[in-house]
Coordinates of C-alpha atoms in Angstrom, one line a residue:
Chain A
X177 CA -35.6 -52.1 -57.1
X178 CA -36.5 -48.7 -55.2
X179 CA -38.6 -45.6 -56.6
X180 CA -38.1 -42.8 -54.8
X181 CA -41.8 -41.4 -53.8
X182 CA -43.5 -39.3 -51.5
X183 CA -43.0 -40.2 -47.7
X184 CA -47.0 -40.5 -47.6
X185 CA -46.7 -43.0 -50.0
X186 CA -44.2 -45.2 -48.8
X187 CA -45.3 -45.2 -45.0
X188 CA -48.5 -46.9 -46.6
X189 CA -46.2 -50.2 -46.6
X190 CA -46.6 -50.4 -43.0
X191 CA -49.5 -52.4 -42.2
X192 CA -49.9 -54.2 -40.0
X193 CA -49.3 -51.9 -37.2
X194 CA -50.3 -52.8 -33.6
X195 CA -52.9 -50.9 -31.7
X196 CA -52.3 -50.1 -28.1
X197 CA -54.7 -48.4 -25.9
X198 CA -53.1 -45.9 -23.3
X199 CA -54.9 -44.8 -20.2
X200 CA -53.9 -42.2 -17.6
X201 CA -56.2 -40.1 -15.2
X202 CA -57.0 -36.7 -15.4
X203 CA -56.3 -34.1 -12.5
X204 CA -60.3 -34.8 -11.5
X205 CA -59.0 -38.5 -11.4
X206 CA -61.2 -39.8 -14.6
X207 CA -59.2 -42.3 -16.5
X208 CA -58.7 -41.4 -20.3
X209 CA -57.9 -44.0 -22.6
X210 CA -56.7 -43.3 -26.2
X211 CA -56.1 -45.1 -28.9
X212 CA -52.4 -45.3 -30.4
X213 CA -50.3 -46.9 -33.6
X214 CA -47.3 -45.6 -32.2
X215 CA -45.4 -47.3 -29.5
X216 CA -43.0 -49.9 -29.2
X217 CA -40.9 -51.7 -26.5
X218 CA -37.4 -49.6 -25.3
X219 CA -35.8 -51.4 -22.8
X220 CA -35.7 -55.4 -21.6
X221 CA -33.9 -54.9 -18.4
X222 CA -35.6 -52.9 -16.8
X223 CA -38.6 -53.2 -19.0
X224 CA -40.6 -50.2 -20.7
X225 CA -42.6 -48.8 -23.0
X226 CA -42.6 -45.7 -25.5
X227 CA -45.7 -44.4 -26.6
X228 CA -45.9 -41.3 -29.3
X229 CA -48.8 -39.0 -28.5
X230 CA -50.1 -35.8 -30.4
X231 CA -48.9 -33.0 -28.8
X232 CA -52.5 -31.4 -29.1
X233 CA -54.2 -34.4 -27.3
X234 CA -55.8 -34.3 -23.8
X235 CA -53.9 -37.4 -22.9
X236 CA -50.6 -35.3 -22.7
X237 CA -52.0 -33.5 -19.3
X238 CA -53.2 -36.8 -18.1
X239 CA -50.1 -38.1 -18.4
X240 CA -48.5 -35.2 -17.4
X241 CA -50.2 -35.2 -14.7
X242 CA -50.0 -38.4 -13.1
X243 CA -46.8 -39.3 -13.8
X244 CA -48.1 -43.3 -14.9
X245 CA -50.0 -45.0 -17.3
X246 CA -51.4 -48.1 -18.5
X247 CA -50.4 -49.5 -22.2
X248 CA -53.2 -51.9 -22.8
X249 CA -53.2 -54.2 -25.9
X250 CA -56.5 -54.7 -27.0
X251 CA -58.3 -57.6 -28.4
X252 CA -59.6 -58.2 -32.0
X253 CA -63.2 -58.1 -30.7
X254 CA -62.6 -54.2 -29.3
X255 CA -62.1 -52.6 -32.7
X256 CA -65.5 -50.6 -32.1
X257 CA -63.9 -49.4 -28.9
X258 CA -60.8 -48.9 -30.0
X259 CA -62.1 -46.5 -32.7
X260 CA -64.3 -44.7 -30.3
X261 CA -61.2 -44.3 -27.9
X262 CA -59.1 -42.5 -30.6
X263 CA -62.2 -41.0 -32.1
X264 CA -63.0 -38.5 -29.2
X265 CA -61.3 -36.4 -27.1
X266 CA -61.5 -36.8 -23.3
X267 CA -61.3 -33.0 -22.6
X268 CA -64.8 -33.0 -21.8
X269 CA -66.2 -36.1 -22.4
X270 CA -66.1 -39.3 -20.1
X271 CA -65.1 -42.1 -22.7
X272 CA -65.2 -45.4 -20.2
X273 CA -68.7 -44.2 -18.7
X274 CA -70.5 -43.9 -22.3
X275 CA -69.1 -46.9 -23.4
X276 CA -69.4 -50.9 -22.3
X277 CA -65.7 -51.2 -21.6
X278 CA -64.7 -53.3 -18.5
X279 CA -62.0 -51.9 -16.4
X280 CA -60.6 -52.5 -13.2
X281 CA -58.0 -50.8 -10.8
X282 CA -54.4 -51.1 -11.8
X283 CA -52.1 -52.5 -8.9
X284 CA -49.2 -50.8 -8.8
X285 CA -50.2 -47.1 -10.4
X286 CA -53.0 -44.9 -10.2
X287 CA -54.7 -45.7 -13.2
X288 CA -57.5 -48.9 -15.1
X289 CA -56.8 -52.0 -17.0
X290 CA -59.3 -52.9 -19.5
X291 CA -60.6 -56.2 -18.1
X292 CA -60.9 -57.5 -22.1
X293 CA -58.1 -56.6 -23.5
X294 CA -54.7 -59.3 -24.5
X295 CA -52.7 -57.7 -21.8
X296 CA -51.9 -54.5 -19.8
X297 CA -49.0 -52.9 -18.6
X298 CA -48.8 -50.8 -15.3
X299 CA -46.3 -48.0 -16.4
X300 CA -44.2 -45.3 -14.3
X301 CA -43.1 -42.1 -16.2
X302 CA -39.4 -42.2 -16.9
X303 CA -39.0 -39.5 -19.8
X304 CA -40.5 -37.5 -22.3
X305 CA -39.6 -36.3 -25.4
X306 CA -40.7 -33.5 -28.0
X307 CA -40.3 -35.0 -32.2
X308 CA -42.4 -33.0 -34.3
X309 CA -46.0 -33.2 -34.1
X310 CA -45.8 -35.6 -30.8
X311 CA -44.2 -36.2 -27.7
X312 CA -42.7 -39.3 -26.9
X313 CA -43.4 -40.7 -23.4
X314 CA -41.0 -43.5 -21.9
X315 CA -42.7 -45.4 -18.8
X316 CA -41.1 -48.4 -17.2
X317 CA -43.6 -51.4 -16.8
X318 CA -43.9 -52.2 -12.8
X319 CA -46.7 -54.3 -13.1
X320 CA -48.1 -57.3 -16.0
X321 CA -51.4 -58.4 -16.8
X322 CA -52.5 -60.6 -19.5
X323 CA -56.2 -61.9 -20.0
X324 CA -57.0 -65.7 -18.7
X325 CA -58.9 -66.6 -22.1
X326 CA -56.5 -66.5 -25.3
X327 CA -57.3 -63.2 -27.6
X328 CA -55.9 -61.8 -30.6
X329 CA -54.3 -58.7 -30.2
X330 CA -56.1 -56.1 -32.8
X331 CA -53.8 -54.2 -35.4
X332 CA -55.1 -51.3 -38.0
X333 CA -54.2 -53.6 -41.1
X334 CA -54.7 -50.8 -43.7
X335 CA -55.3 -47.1 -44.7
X336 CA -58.3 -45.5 -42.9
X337 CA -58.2 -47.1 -39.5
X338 CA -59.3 -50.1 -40.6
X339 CA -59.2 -52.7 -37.6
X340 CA -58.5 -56.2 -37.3
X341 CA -56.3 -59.0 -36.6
X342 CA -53.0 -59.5 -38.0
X343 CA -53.4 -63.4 -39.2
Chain B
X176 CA -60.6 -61.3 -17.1
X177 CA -57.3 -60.5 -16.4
X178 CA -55.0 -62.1 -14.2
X179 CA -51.1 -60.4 -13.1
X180 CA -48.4 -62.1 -14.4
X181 CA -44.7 -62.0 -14.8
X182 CA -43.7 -59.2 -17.5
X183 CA -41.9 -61.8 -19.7
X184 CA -44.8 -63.7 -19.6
X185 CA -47.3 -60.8 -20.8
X186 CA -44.6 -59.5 -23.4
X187 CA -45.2 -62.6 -25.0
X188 CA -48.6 -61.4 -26.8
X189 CA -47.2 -59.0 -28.3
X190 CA -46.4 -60.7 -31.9
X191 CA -46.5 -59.8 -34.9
X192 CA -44.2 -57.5 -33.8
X193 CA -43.1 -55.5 -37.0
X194 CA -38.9 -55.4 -38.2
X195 CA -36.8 -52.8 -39.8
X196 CA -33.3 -52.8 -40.6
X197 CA -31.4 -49.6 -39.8
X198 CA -28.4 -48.7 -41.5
X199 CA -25.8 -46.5 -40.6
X200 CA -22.1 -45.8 -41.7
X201 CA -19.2 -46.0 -38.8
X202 CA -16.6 -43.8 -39.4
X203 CA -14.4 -45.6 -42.0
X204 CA -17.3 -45.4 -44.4
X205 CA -18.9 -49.3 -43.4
X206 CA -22.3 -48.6 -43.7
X207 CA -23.4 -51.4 -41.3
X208 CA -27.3 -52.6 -41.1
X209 CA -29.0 -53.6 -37.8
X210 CA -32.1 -56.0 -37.6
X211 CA -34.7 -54.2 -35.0
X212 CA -38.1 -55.1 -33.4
X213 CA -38.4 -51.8 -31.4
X214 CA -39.3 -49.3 -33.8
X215 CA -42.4 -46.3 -34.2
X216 CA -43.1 -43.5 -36.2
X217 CA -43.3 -40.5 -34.1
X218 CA -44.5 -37.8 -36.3
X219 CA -47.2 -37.1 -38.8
X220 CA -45.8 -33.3 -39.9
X221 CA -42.6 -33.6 -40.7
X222 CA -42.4 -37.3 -40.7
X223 CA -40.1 -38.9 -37.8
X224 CA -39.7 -42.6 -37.0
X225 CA -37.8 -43.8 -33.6
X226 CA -36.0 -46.6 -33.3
X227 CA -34.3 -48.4 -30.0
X228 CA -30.8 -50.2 -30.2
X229 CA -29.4 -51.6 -27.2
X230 CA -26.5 -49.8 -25.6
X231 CA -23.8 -52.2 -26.1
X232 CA -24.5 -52.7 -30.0
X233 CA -22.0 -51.2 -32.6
X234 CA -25.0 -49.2 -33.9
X235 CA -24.6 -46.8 -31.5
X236 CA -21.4 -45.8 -32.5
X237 CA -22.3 -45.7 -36.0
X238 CA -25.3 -43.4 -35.5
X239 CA -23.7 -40.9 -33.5
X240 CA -21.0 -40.7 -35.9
X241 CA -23.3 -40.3 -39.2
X242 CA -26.0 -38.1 -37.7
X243 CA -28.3 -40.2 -40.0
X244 CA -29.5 -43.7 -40.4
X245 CA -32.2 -45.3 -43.2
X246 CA -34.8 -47.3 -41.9
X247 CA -35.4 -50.1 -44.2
X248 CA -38.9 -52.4 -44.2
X249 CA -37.3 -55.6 -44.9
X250 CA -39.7 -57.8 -46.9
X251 CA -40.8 -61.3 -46.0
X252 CA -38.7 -63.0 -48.2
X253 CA -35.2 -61.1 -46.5
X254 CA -36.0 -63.3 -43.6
X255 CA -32.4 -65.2 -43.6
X256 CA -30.7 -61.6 -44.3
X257 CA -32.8 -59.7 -41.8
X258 CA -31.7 -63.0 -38.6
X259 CA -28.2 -62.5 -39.9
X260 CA -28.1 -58.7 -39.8
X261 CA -29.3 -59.2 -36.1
X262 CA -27.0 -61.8 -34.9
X263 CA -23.3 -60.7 -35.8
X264 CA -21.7 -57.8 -34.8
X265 CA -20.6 -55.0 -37.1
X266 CA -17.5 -53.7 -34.8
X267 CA -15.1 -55.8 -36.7
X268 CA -17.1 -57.6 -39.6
X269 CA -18.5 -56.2 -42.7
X270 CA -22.1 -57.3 -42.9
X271 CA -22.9 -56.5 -46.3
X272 CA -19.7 -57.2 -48.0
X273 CA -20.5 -61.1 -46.5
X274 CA -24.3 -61.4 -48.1
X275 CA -25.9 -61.2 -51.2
X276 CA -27.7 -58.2 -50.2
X277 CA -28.4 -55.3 -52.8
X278 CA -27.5 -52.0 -52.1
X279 CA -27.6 -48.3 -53.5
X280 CA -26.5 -45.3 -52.2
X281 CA -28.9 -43.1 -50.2
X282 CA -29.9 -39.9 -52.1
X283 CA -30.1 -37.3 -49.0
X284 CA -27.9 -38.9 -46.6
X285 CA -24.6 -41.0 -46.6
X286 CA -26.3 -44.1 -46.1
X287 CA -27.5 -46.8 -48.9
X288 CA -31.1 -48.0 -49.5
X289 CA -31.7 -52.1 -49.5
X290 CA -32.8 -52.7 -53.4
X291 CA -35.0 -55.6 -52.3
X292 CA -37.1 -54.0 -49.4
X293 CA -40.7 -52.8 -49.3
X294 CA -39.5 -49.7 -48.5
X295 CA -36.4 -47.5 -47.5
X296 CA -36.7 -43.8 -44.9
X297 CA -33.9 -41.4 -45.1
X298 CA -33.2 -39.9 -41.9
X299 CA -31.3 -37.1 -40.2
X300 CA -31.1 -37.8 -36.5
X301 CA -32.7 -35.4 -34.4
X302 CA -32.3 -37.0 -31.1
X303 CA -31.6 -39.6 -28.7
X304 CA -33.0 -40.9 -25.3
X305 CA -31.2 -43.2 -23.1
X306 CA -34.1 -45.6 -21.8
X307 CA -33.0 -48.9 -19.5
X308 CA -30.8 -51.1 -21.4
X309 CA -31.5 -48.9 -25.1
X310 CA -30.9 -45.4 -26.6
X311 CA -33.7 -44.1 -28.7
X312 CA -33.1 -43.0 -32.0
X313 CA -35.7 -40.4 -33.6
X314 CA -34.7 -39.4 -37.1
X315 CA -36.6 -36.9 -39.1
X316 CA -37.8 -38.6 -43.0
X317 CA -36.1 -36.4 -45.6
X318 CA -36.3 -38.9 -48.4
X319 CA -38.5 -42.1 -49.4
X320 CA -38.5 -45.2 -51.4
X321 CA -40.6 -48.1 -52.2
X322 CA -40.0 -51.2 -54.2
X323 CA -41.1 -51.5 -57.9
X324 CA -42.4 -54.7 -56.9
X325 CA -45.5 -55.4 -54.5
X326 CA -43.9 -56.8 -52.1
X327 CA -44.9 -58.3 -48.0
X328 CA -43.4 -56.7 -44.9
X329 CA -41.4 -59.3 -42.5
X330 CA -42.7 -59.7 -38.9
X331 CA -41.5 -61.5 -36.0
X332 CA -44.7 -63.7 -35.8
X333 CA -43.8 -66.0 -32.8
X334 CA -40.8 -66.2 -29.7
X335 CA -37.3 -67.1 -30.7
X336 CA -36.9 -64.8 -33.6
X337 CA -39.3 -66.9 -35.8
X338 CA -39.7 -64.8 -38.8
X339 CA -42.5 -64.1 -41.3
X340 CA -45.1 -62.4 -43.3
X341 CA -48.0 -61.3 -41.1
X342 CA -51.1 -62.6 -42.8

């Protein structure tokens, strides 16, 4: 049976949600990564990616900027580095040269993959759209990447940005 | 390490991936339900959630008519309702009237809750995307619900639409 309730109390159902990390590089080409819940898969054929970023973040003008980004999904063990990628803001601050994240060129686009992570996704910038507090940033994936050891992928499995994996 | 890959290979980390049912009324008053993997929220103030539905499905149709949609949280044990909600078509069936699934009316929108779900979102569509092979929904929350019950969310846990709870 349903009890009508406040919307911040029924969005507390959602756990687990998946954790992505998305990185794009800054006009002085330093790659940003940031920590999201919100994304999801858009299209199979051709395939892509949404992502929902806050409208006040630095990672808008990166991505604004170059026009690509990486969707990395990281690994159960990067739960430290995930919070310190959503933690900061990249404005000022070099996040992947104070921290002991791998990365490595991405093939296709101008941007890192994060060498421990489950997979990344090379993504193009297809659209972008204003809702609310965020903008919503479609990018088709031209380039696949998934890690050669098995890893879980790392979800935020309840209130307060807790960390972990799903099962 | 990470090693390049085909993208359907790479997509294949991705589970749990999390599912809601949208529902929506067509225009002879059918309110007809939609299983869907690709699904965000995409605001914090005022709450929004996006969902993508593939071109071709009768969803479209019924969305753009209504101007509103719920997004339901099925819960694990909906698993059979939620695979059977995602495999027929609504343009000349009537999903609901063919499964014992419980309804009620919506209370801000012409839609109806699901009675047995973690939790139901009223929303008012504020706008759509065309992305690849889906159309993005994003539909502002104007009204909540959440079961009387504790109840577990239902993920896609593996390939092949294998359904589940996600711990």
């Amino acid at each position: 049976m349903q009890k009508q309730v406040e919307y911040e109390g029924a969005v507390r159902t959602k756990y687990p949600e998946q954790v992505v990390i998305a990185i794009a590089k800054d006009k002085d080409g330093k790659a940003n990564p940031v920590t999201l819940g919100w994304t999801m898969i858009v299209s199979g054929k051709p395939p892509m990616m949404a992502i929902a970023v806050a409208s006040r973040h630095y990672s808008i003008e990166t991505i604004r900027h170059s026009k690509c980004f990486t969707i990395a999904f990281p690994s159960a063990e990067m739960a430290d580095m995930a919070l310190f990628f959503g933690s900061r803001s990249g404005r000022d601050f070099d996040k992947l040269a104070n921290c002991d994240c791998k990365t490595e060129p991405a093939k296709a686009i101008d941007s890192v993959l994060l060498c421990d992570a489950v997979a990344n996704f090379e993504c193009e910038l297809e659209s972008e759209t204003a809702a609310g507090d965020h903008i919503i940033f479609v990018g088709k994936v031209v380039s696949s990447h998934t890690n050669t050891e098995p890893k879980k992928r790392l979800y935020t499995v309840a209130p307060g940005h807790k960390l972990g994996s799903a099962s």
